[in-house]
C-alpha atoms as an extended CHARMM CRD file, in Angstrom:
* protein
*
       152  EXT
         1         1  UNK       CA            -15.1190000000      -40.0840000000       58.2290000000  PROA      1               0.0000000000
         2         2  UNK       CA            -13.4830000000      -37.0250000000       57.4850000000  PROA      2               0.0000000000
         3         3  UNK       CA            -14.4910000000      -33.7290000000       59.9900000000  PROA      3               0.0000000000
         4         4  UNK       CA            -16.7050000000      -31.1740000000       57.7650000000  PROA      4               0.0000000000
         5         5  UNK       CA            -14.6650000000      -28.5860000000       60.5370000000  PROA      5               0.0000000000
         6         6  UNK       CA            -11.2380000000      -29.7630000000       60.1070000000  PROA      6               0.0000000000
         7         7  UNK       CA            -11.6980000000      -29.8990000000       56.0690000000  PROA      7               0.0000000000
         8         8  UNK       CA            -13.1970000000      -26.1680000000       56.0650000000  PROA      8               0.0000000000
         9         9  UNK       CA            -10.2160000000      -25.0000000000       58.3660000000  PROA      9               0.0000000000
        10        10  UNK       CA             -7.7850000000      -26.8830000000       56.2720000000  PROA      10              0.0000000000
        11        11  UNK       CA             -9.0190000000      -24.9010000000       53.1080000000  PROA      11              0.0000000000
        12        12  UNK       CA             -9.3050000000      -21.4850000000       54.6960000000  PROA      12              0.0000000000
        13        13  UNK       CA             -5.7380000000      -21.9020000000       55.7670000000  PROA      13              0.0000000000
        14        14  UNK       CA             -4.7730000000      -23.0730000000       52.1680000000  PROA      14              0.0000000000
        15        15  UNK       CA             -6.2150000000      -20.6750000000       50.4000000000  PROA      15              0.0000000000
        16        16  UNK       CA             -4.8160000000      -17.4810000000       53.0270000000  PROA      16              0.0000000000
        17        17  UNK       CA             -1.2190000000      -19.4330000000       52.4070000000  PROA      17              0.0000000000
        18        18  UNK       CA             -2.1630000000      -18.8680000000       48.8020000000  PROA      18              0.0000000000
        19        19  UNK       CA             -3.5400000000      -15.3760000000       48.4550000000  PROA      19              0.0000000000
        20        20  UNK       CA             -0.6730000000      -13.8060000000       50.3940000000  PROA      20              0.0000000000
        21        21  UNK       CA              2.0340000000      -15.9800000000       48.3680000000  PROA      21              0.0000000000
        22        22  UNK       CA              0.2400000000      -13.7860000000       45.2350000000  PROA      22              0.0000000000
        23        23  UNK       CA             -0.0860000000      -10.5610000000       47.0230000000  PROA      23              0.0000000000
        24        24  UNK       CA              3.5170000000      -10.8230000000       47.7480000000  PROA      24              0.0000000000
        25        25  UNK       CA              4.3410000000      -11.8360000000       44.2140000000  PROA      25              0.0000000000
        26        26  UNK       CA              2.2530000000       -9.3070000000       42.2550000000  PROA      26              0.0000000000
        27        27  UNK       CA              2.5590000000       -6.3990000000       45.2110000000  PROA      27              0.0000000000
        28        28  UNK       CA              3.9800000000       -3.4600000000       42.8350000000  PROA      28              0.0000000000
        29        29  UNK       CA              0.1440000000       -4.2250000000       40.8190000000  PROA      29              0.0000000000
        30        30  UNK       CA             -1.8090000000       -4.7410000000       44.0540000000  PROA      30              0.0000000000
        31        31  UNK       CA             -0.4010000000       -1.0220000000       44.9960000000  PROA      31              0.0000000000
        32        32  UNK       CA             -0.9740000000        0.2640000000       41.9110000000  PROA      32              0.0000000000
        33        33  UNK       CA             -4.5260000000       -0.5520000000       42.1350000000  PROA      33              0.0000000000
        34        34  UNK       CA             -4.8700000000        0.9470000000       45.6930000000  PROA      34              0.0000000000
        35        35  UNK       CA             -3.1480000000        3.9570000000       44.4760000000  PROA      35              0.0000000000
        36        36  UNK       CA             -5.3400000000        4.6180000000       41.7620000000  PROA      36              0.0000000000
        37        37  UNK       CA             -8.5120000000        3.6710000000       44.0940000000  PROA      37              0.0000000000
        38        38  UNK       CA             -7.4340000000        6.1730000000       46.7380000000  PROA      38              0.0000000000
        39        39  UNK       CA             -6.5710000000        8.9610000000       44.3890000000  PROA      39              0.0000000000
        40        40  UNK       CA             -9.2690000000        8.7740000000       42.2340000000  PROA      40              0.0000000000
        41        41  UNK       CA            -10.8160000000       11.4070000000       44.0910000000  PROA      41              0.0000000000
        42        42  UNK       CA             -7.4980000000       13.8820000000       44.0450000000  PROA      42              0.0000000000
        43        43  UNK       CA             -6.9490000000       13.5100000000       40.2400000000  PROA      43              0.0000000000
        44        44  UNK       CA            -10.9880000000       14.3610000000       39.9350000000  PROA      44              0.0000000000
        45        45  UNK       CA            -10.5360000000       17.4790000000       41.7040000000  PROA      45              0.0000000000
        46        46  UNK       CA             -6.9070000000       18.3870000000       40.0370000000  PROA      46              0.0000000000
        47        47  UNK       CA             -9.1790000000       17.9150000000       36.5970000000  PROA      47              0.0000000000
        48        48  UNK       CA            -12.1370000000       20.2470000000       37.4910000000  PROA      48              0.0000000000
        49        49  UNK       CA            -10.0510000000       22.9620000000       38.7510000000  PROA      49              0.0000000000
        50        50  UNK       CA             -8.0110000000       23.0710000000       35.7060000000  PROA      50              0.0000000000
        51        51  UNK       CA            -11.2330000000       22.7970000000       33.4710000000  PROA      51              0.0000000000
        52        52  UNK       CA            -12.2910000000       25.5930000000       35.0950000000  PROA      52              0.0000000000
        53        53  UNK       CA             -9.3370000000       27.8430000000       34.4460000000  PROA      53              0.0000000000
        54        54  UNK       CA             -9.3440000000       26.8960000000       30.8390000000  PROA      54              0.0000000000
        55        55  UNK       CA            -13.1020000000       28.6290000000       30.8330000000  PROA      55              0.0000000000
        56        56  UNK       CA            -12.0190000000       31.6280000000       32.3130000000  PROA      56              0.0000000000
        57        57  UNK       CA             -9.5850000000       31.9140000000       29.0650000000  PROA      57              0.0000000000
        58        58  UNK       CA             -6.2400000000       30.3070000000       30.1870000000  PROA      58              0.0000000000
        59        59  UNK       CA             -4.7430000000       27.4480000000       27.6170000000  PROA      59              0.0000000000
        60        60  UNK       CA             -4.2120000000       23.9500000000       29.3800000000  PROA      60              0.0000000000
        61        61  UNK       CA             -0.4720000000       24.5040000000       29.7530000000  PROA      61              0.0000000000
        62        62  UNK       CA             -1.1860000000       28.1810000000       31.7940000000  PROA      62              0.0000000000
        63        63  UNK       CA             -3.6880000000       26.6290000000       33.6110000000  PROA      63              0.0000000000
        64        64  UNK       CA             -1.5990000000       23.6980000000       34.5780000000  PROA      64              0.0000000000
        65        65  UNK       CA              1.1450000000       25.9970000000       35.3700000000  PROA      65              0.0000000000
        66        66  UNK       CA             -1.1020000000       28.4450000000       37.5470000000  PROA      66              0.0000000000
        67        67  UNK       CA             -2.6360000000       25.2110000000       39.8650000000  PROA      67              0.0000000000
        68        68  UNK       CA              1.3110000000       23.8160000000       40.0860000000  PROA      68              0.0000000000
        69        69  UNK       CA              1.9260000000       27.6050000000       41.6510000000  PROA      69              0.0000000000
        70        70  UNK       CA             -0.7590000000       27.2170000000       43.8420000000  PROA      70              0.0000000000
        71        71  UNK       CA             -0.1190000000       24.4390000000       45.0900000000  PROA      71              0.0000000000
        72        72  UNK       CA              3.7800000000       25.1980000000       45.5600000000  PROA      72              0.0000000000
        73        73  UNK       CA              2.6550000000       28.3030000000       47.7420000000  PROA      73              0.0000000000
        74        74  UNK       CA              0.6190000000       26.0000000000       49.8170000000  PROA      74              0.0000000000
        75        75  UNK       CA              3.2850000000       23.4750000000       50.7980000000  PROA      75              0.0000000000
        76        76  UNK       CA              5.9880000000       26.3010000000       51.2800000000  PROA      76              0.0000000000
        77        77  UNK       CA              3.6220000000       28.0130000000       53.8740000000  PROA      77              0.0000000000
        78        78  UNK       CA              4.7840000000       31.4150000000       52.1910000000  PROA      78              0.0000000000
        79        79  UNK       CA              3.5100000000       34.0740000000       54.5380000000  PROA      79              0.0000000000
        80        80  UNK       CA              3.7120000000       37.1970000000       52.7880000000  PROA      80              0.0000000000
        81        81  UNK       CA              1.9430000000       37.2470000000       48.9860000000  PROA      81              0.0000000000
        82        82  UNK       CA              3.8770000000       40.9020000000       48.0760000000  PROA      82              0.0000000000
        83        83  UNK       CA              6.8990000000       42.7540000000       48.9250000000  PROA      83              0.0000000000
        84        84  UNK       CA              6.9020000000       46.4470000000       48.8920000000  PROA      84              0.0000000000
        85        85  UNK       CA             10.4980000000       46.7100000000       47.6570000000  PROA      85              0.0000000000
        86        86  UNK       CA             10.1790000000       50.3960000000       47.8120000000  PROA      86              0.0000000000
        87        87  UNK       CA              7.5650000000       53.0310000000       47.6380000000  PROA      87              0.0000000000
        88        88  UNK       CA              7.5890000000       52.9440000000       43.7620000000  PROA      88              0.0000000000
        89        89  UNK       CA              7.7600000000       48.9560000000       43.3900000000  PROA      89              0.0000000000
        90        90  UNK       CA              5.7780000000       46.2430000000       45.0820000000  PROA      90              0.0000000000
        91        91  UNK       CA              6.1700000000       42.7880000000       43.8330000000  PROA      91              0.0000000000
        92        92  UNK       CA              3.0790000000       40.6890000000       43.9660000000  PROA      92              0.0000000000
        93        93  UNK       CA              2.4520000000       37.1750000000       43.9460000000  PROA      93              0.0000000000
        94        94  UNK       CA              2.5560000000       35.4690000000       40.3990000000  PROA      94              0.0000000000
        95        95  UNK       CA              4.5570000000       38.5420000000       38.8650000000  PROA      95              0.0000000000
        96        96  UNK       CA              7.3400000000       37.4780000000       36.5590000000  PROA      96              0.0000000000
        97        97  UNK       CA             10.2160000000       39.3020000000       37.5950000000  PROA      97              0.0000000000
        98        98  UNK       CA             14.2920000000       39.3980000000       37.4070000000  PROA      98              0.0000000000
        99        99  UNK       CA             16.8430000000       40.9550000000       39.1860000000  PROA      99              0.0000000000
       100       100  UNK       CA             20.4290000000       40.5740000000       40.0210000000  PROA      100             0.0000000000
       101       101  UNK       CA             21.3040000000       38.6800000000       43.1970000000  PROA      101             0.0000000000
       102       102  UNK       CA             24.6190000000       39.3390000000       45.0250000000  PROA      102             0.0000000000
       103       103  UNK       CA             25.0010000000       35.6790000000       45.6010000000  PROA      103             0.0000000000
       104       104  UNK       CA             24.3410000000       34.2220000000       42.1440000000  PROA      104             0.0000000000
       105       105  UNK       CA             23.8870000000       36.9900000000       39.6300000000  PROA      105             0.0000000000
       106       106  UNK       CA             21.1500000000       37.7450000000       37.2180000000  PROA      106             0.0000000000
       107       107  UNK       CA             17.9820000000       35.5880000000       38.2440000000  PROA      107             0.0000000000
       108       108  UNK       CA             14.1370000000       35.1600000000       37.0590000000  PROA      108             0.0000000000
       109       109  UNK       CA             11.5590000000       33.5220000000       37.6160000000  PROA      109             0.0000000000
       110       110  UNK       CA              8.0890000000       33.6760000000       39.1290000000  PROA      110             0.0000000000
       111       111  UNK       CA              7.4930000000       35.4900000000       42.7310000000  PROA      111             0.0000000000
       112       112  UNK       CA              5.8350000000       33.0320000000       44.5490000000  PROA      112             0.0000000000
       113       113  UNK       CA              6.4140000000       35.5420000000       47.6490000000  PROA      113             0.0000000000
       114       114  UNK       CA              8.1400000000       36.0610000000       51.3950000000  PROA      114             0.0000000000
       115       115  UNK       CA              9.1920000000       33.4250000000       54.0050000000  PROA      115             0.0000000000
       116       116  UNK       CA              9.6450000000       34.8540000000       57.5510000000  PROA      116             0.0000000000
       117       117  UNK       CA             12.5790000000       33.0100000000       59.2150000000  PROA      117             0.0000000000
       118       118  UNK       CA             12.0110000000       31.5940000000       62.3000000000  PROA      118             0.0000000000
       119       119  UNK       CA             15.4830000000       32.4880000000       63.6370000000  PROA      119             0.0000000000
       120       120  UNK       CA             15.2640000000       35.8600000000       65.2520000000  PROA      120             0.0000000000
       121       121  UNK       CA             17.2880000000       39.0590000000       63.2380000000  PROA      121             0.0000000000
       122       122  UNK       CA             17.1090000000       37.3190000000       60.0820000000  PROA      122             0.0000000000
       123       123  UNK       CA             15.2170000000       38.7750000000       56.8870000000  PROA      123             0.0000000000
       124       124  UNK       CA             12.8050000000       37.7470000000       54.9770000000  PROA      124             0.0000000000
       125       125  UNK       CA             13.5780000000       35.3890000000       52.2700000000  PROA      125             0.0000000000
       126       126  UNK       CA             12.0840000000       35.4870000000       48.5560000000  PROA      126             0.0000000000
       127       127  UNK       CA             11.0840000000       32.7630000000       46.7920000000  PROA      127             0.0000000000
       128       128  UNK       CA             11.7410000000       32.6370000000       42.9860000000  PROA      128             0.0000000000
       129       129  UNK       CA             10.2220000000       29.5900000000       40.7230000000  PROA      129             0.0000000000
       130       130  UNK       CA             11.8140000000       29.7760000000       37.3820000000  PROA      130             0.0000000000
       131       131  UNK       CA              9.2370000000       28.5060000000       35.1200000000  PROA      131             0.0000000000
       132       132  UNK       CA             11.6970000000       27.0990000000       32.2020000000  PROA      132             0.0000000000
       133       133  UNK       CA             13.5980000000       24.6710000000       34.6320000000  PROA      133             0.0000000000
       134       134  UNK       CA             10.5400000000       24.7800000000       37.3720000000  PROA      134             0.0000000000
       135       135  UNK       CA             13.9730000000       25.6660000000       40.0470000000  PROA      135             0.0000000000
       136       136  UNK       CA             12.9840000000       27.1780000000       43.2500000000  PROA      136             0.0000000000
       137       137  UNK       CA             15.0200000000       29.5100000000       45.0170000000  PROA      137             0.0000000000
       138       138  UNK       CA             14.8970000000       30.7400000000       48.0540000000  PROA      138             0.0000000000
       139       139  UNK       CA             17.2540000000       33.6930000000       49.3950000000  PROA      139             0.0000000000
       140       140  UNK       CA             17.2710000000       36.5700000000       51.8460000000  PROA      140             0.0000000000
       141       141  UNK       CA             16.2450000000       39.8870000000       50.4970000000  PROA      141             0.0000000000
       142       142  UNK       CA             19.1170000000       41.7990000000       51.7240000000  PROA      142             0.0000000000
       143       143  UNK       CA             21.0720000000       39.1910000000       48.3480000000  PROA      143             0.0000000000
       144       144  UNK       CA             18.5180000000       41.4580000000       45.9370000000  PROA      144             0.0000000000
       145       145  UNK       CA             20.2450000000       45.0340000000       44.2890000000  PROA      145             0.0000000000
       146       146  UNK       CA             16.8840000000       46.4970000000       44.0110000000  PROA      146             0.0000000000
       147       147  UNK       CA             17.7550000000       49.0150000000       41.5490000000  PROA      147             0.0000000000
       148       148  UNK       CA             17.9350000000       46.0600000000       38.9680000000  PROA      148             0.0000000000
       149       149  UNK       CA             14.3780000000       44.2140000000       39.6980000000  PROA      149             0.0000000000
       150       150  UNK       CA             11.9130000000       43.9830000000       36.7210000000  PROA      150             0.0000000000
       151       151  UNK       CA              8.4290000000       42.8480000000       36.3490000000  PROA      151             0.0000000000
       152       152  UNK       CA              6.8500000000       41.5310000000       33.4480000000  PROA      152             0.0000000000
């Protein structure tokens, strides 16, 4: 007579041999799934806040555009939102501006704002998003002919 033990055992190991042989198989699905599970609560949140600059009067594409800024100031740790350029001109955070840099020539773009080196003696660097090819740039300030800047 067959062991009621042995024959459970024997199935549980079966059947694990079995489910990882398809987890293996279909794993690009299986981690599709988990994305989606784990995110579910991201994408919520990316929706609301984007619903709720529509209602304060922004199209979808201007609101999608002003949380993509957001976000890009967060993970570049900018630490200054505005540069006072000189006592006439400040550049803010979110103006579109252009200006000619010594290093590349005309540029514009966004002003997402100032990065303080950590290397000691060095200037501040600018950081530029141009919002038809979504290109970030980053350069010292001392590149910028500030006579040229213009905000729009």
């Amino acid at each position: 007579m067959i062991n009621f033990k042995a024959m459970i055992m024997g199935i549980t190991v079966a059947s694990t041999f079995f489910l990882i042989k398809v987890l293996i198989k279909e794993r690009k699905k299986v981690m599709t799934f988990f994305s989606a599970l784990f995110n579910r609560g991201t994408n919520a949140k990316i929706t609301k806040e984007i619903q709720r600059l529509m209602d304060e009067g922004s199209t979808y594409e201007e609101a999608k555009q002003k949380l993509l800024t957001n976000e890009l100031i967060k993970a570049l740790r900018i630490d200054e939102p505005c540069w006072r350029v000189n006592k006439n001109l400040t550049l803010v955070q979110g103006n579109r501006v252009s200006f000619v840099d010594k290093e590349v020539g005309y540029i514009q773009g966004d002003f997402l704002g100032l990065i303080k080196p950590d290397v000691v003696g060095y200037d501040y660097l600018y950081v530029l998003r141009n919002t038809k090819t979504s290109v970030i740039r980053q350069a010292s300030i001392t590149y910028v002919k500030e006579d040229t800047i213009n905000v729009y």
